[in-house]
Amino acid sequence: MTFSLLHRATPLARGTLRRLAVPTARPSAPAPRRTMAGGGHQPVSRSMEAKLFEGHPENEGWETTIYVTYAASLVLITFALGFAPDTSIKTWASSEARARLELQAKGKLDQPVFGVHYDTPENKYEFESKNPDNPFDEEEDDDDDDDEEEEEEEESPCRERRPSRRTP
């Protein structure tokens, strides 16, 4: 039926009919097996052939920089964590209790008040001094040694030497 229609149709209609025509059943060959150009076997990666913890024979340029950076950062982190302040609640509570007991022993605190912090610089140190010229309330030190040296210098002043003029 399709054959007779193709002969009677115009050349333009023949192309359209050929595209629309259902092909007859032919015995089909089995589909080719896809092997991804590897012959059916996956290649073995180099990482599977490497031995554990052996590395590679020569160092690359970036490895030395990385090793030095790792070592320096390890040292910095060790010092930073080693000298970090203790911020535990136990440490704070013990210093607060110690400050309250010291203030009570000095007579500056009768009864501690809940919610007030007593371990502050204002309570630890006295910022108001009795003598503004001596803010740390130091005892006067007799500097006898310094005074003697100054007196000796005053008693024997240096003579000025003037160049002598010779007359012929």
PDB file of C-alpha atoms in Angstrom:
ATOM      1  CA  MET A   1       0.000   0.000   0.000  1.00  0.00           C
ATOM      2  CA  THR A   2       2.777   2.443   0.823  1.00  0.00           C
ATOM      3  CA  PHE A   3       4.563   1.494  -2.362  1.00  0.00           C
ATOM      4  CA  SER A   4       1.591   2.384  -4.577  1.00  0.00           C
ATOM      5  CA  LEU A   5       1.061   5.706  -2.797  1.00  0.00           C
ATOM      6  CA  LEU A   6       4.675   6.682  -3.299  1.00  0.00           C
ATOM      7  CA  HIS A   7       4.506   6.213  -7.071  1.00  0.00           C
ATOM      8  CA  ARG A   8       1.310   8.196  -7.514  1.00  0.00           C
ATOM      9  CA  ALA A   9       2.357  11.181  -5.310  1.00  0.00           C
ATOM     10  CA  THR A  10       4.289  14.199  -6.454  1.00  0.00           C
ATOM     11  CA  PRO A  11       8.018  14.319  -5.703  1.00  0.00           C
ATOM     12  CA  LEU A  12       7.511  16.703  -2.761  1.00  0.00           C
ATOM     13  CA  ALA A  13       4.850  14.486  -1.237  1.00  0.00           C
ATOM     14  CA  ARG A  14       7.031  11.410  -1.724  1.00  0.00           C
ATOM     15  CA  GLY A  15       9.625  12.726   0.761  1.00  0.00           C
ATOM     16  CA  THR A  16       6.912  13.431   3.305  1.00  0.00           C
ATOM     17  CA  LEU A  17       5.338  10.018   2.845  1.00  0.00           C
ATOM     18  CA  ARG A  18       8.709   8.282   3.195  1.00  0.00           C
ATOM     19  CA  ARG A  19       9.262  10.001   6.511  1.00  0.00           C
ATOM     20  CA  LEU A  20       5.813   9.052   7.748  1.00  0.00           C
ATOM     21  CA  ALA A  21       5.915   5.486   6.527  1.00  0.00           C
ATOM     22  CA  VAL A  22       6.386   2.812   9.156  1.00  0.00           C
ATOM     23  CA  PRO A  23       9.427   0.692   8.437  1.00  0.00           C
ATOM     24  CA  THR A  24       8.893  -2.982   8.074  1.00  0.00           C
ATOM     25  CA  ALA A  25      10.175  -5.307  10.740  1.00  0.00           C
ATOM     26  CA  ARG A  26      13.667  -6.485   9.982  1.00  0.00           C
ATOM     27  CA  PRO A  27      15.732  -8.754  12.104  1.00  0.00           C
ATOM     28  CA  SER A  28      17.997  -6.436  14.127  1.00  0.00           C
ATOM     29  CA  ALA A  29      21.565  -7.160  15.113  1.00  0.00           C
ATOM     30  CA  PRO A  30      22.479  -7.054  18.795  1.00  0.00           C
ATOM     31  CA  ALA A  31      23.478  -3.605  20.010  1.00  0.00           C
ATOM     32  CA  PRO A  32      27.215  -3.121  20.243  1.00  0.00           C
ATOM     33  CA  ARG A  33      28.648  -3.166  23.757  1.00  0.00           C
ATOM     34  CA  ARG A  34      30.075   0.165  24.907  1.00  0.00           C
ATOM     35  CA  THR A  35      33.522  -0.227  26.427  1.00  0.00           C
ATOM     36  CA  MET A  36      34.530   3.427  26.615  1.00  0.00           C
ATOM     37  CA  ALA A  37      37.601   2.731  24.477  1.00  0.00           C
ATOM     38  CA  GLY A  38      39.211   0.748  27.256  1.00  0.00           C
ATOM     39  CA  GLY A  39      38.621  -2.708  25.960  1.00  0.00           C
ATOM     40  CA  GLY A  40      36.086  -3.377  28.683  1.00  0.00           C
ATOM     41  CA  HIS A  41      38.489  -2.938  31.615  1.00  0.00           C
ATOM     42  CA  GLN A  42      38.798   0.022  33.956  1.00  0.00           C
ATOM     43  CA  PRO A  43      42.352   1.386  34.161  1.00  0.00           C
ATOM     44  CA  VAL A  44      44.138   0.947  37.494  1.00  0.00           C
ATOM     45  CA  SER A  45      44.842   4.290  39.140  1.00  0.00           C
ATOM     46  CA  ARG A  46      48.314   5.208  40.393  1.00  0.00           C
ATOM     47  CA  SER A  47      47.017   5.728  43.903  1.00  0.00           C
ATOM     48  CA  MET A  48      46.067   2.059  44.065  1.00  0.00           C
ATOM     49  CA  GLU A  49      49.654   1.091  43.212  1.00  0.00           C
ATOM     50  CA  ALA A  50      51.227   3.386  45.837  1.00  0.00           C
ATOM     51  CA  LYS A  51      52.415   1.982  49.151  1.00  0.00           C
ATOM     52  CA  LEU A  52      51.065   3.491  52.335  1.00  0.00           C
ATOM     53  CA  PHE A  53      53.160   6.311  53.950  1.00  0.00           C
ATOM     54  CA  GLU A  54      55.957   6.107  51.380  1.00  0.00           C
ATOM     55  CA  GLY A  55      55.232   9.349  49.559  1.00  0.00           C
ATOM     56  CA  HIS A  56      57.050  10.252  46.396  1.00  0.00           C
ATOM     57  CA  PRO A  57      60.802  10.232  45.773  1.00  0.00           C
ATOM     58  CA  GLU A  58      61.516  13.987  45.351  1.00  0.00           C
ATOM     59  CA  ASN A  59      60.015  16.997  47.092  1.00  0.00           C
ATOM     60  CA  GLU A  60      58.065  19.493  45.088  1.00  0.00           C
ATOM     61  CA  GLY A  61      58.635  23.222  45.484  1.00  0.00           C
ATOM     62  CA  TRP A  62      55.542  23.963  47.549  1.00  0.00           C
ATOM     63  CA  GLU A  63      56.069  21.222  50.150  1.00  0.00           C
ATOM     64  CA  THR A  64      58.837  22.969  52.098  1.00  0.00           C
ATOM     65  CA  THR A  65      56.746  26.127  52.423  1.00  0.00           C
ATOM     66  CA  ILE A  66      53.765  24.144  53.676  1.00  0.00           C
ATOM     67  CA  TYR A  67      55.855  22.236  56.233  1.00  0.00           C
ATOM     68  CA  VAL A  68      57.381  25.443  57.601  1.00  0.00           C
ATOM     69  CA  THR A  69      53.944  27.087  57.767  1.00  0.00           C
ATOM     70  CA  TYR A  70      52.467  24.099  59.606  1.00  0.00           C
ATOM     71  CA  ALA A  71      55.331  24.075  62.122  1.00  0.00           C
ATOM     72  CA  ALA A  72      55.093  27.826  62.771  1.00  0.00           C
ATOM     73  CA  SER A  73      51.328  27.698  63.224  1.00  0.00           C
ATOM     74  CA  LEU A  74      51.689  24.743  65.613  1.00  0.00           C
ATOM     75  CA  VAL A  75      54.139  26.725  67.752  1.00  0.00           C
ATOM     76  CA  LEU A  76      51.887  29.815  67.733  1.00  0.00           C
ATOM     77  CA  ILE A  77      48.781  27.844  68.662  1.00  0.00           C
ATOM     78  CA  THR A  78      50.659  26.030  71.431  1.00  0.00           C
ATOM     79  CA  PHE A  79      51.816  29.316  72.975  1.00  0.00           C
ATOM     80  CA  ALA A  80      48.433  30.964  72.519  1.00  0.00           C
ATOM     81  CA  LEU A  81      46.584  28.148  74.221  1.00  0.00           C
ATOM     82  CA  GLY A  82      49.266  27.719  76.878  1.00  0.00           C
ATOM     83  CA  PHE A  83      49.154  31.367  77.952  1.00  0.00           C
ATOM     84  CA  ALA A  84      45.400  31.839  77.558  1.00  0.00           C
ATOM     85  CA  PRO A  85      43.691  33.088  80.709  1.00  0.00           C
ATOM     86  CA  ASP A  86      41.652  30.705  82.773  1.00  0.00           C
ATOM     87  CA  THR A  87      38.033  31.724  82.225  1.00  0.00           C
ATOM     88  CA  SER A  88      36.310  28.967  84.138  1.00  0.00           C
ATOM     89  CA  ILE A  89      33.526  29.798  86.565  1.00  0.00           C
ATOM     90  CA  LYS A  90      35.470  28.168  89.396  1.00  0.00           C
ATOM     91  CA  THR A  91      38.416  30.513  88.951  1.00  0.00           C
ATOM     92  CA  TRP A  92      36.185  33.569  88.835  1.00  0.00           C
ATOM     93  CA  ALA A  93      34.259  32.492  91.945  1.00  0.00           C
ATOM     94  CA  SER A  94      37.418  31.863  93.960  1.00  0.00           C
ATOM     95  CA  SER A  95      38.927  35.253  93.048  1.00  0.00           C
ATOM     96  CA  GLU A  96      35.625  36.963  93.861  1.00  0.00           C
ATOM     97  CA  ALA A  97      35.430  35.224  97.248  1.00  0.00           C
ATOM     98  CA  ARG A  98      39.069  36.134  97.966  1.00  0.00           C
ATOM     99  CA  ALA A  99      38.364  39.790  97.121  1.00  0.00           C
ATOM    100  CA  ARG A 100      35.311  39.869  99.406  1.00  0.00           C
ATOM    101  CA  LEU A 101      37.282  38.356 102.297  1.00  0.00           C
ATOM    102  CA  GLU A 102      40.109  40.863 101.819  1.00  0.00           C
ATOM    103  CA  LEU A 103      37.674  43.783 101.756  1.00  0.00           C
ATOM    104  CA  GLN A 104      35.985  42.484 104.924  1.00  0.00           C
ATOM    105  CA  ALA A 105      39.374  42.045 106.626  1.00  0.00           C
ATOM    106  CA  LYS A 106      40.334  45.650 105.782  1.00  0.00           C
ATOM    107  CA  GLY A 107      36.982  46.867 107.117  1.00  0.00           C
ATOM    108  CA  LYS A 108      35.801  48.309 103.815  1.00  0.00           C
ATOM    109  CA  LEU A 109      32.906  45.864 103.469  1.00  0.00           C
ATOM    110  CA  ASP A 110      30.415  44.955 106.189  1.00  0.00           C
ATOM    111  CA  GLN A 111      28.022  42.661 104.376  1.00  0.00           C
ATOM    112  CA  PRO A 112      28.513  41.447 100.755  1.00  0.00           C
ATOM    113  CA  VAL A 113      25.658  42.333  98.419  1.00  0.00           C
ATOM    114  CA  PHE A 114      24.403  39.776  95.919  1.00  0.00           C
ATOM    115  CA  GLY A 115      25.088  40.741  92.309  1.00  0.00           C
ATOM    116  CA  VAL A 116      27.935  43.176  93.055  1.00  0.00           C
ATOM    117  CA  HIS A 117      31.412  42.304  91.812  1.00  0.00           C
ATOM    118  CA  TYR A 118      34.148  43.044  94.311  1.00  0.00           C
ATOM    119  CA  ASP A 119      37.119  41.758  92.302  1.00  0.00           C
ATOM    120  CA  THR A 120      37.551  44.975  90.291  1.00  0.00           C
ATOM    121  CA  PRO A 121      40.564  47.290  89.939  1.00  0.00           C
ATOM    122  CA  GLU A 122      38.778  49.978  91.970  1.00  0.00           C
ATOM    123  CA  ASN A 123      38.574  47.609  94.942  1.00  0.00           C
ATOM    124  CA  LYS A 124      42.027  46.095  94.450  1.00  0.00           C
ATOM    125  CA  TYR A 125      44.051  49.277  94.082  1.00  0.00           C
ATOM    126  CA  GLU A 126      43.837  52.651  95.697  1.00  0.00           C
ATOM    127  CA  PHE A 127      43.752  55.268  92.988  1.00  0.00           C
ATOM    128  CA  GLU A 128      43.382  58.156  95.399  1.00  0.00           C
ATOM    129  CA  SER A 129      46.680  59.058  97.014  1.00  0.00           C
ATOM    130  CA  LYS A 130      47.212  61.319  99.987  1.00  0.00           C
ATOM    131  CA  ASN A 131      50.126  63.084  98.353  1.00  0.00           C
ATOM    132  CA  PRO A 132      49.781  63.893  94.620  1.00  0.00           C
ATOM    133  CA  ASP A 133      53.558  64.148  94.265  1.00  0.00           C
ATOM    134  CA  ASN A 134      53.964  60.638  95.644  1.00  0.00           C
ATOM    135  CA  PRO A 135      51.097  58.574  94.147  1.00  0.00           C
ATOM    136  CA  PHE A 136      52.444  55.214  95.303  1.00  0.00           C
ATOM    137  CA  ASP A 137      53.021  56.370  98.916  1.00  0.00           C
ATOM    138  CA  GLU A 138      56.697  55.463  98.771  1.00  0.00           C
ATOM    139  CA  GLU A 139      59.027  56.292 101.588  1.00  0.00           C
ATOM    140  CA  GLU A 140      61.542  58.973 100.868  1.00  0.00           C
ATOM    141  CA  ASP A 141      64.919  57.555 100.000  1.00  0.00           C
ATOM    142  CA  ASP A 142      68.017  59.380 101.117  1.00  0.00           C
ATOM    143  CA  ASP A 143      70.293  59.505  98.146  1.00  0.00           C
ATOM    144  CA  ASP A 144      73.453  60.336 100.061  1.00  0.00           C
ATOM    145  CA  ASP A 145      75.656  58.964  97.317  1.00  0.00           C
ATOM    146  CA  ASP A 146      74.165  61.228  94.688  1.00  0.00           C
ATOM    147  CA  ASP A 147      74.360  64.291  96.914  1.00  0.00           C
ATOM    148  CA  GLU A 148      78.057  63.766  97.675  1.00  0.00           C
ATOM    149  CA  GLU A 149      78.922  63.509  94.001  1.00  0.00           C
ATOM    150  CA  GLU A 150      77.065  66.717  93.244  1.00  0.00           C
ATOM    151  CA  GLU A 151      78.854  68.541  96.087  1.00  0.00           C
ATOM    152  CA  GLU A 152      82.264  67.412  94.833  1.00  0.00           C
ATOM    153  CA  GLU A 153      81.493  68.719  91.386  1.00  0.00           C
ATOM    154  CA  GLU A 154      80.449  72.080  92.821  1.00  0.00           C
ATOM    155  CA  GLU A 155      83.592  72.444  94.962  1.00  0.00           C
ATOM    156  CA  SER A 156      86.099  71.764  92.199  1.00  0.00           C
ATOM    157  CA  PRO A 157      84.860  73.434  89.059  1.00  0.00           C
ATOM    158  CA  CYS A 158      86.747  72.654  85.938  1.00  0.00           C
ATOM    159  CA  ARG A 159      89.203  75.286  84.817  1.00  0.00           C
ATOM    160  CA  GLU A 160      88.856  76.592  81.403  1.00  0.00           C
ATOM    161  CA  ARG A 161      92.037  76.330  79.436  1.00  0.00           C
ATOM    162  CA  ARG A 162      92.738  79.090  77.093  1.00  0.00           C
ATOM    163  CA  PRO A 163      95.385  78.823  74.451  1.00  0.00           C
ATOM    164  CA  SER A 164      98.383  80.865  75.375  1.00  0.00           C
ATOM    165  CA  ARG A 165      99.625  83.501  72.991  1.00  0.00           C
ATOM    166  CA  ARG A 166     103.252  83.603  72.337  1.00  0.00           C
ATOM    167  CA  THR A 167     104.862  86.778  71.371  1.00  0.00           C
ATOM    168  CA  PRO A 168     108.106  86.658  69.431  1.00  0.00           C
TER     169      PRO A 168
END
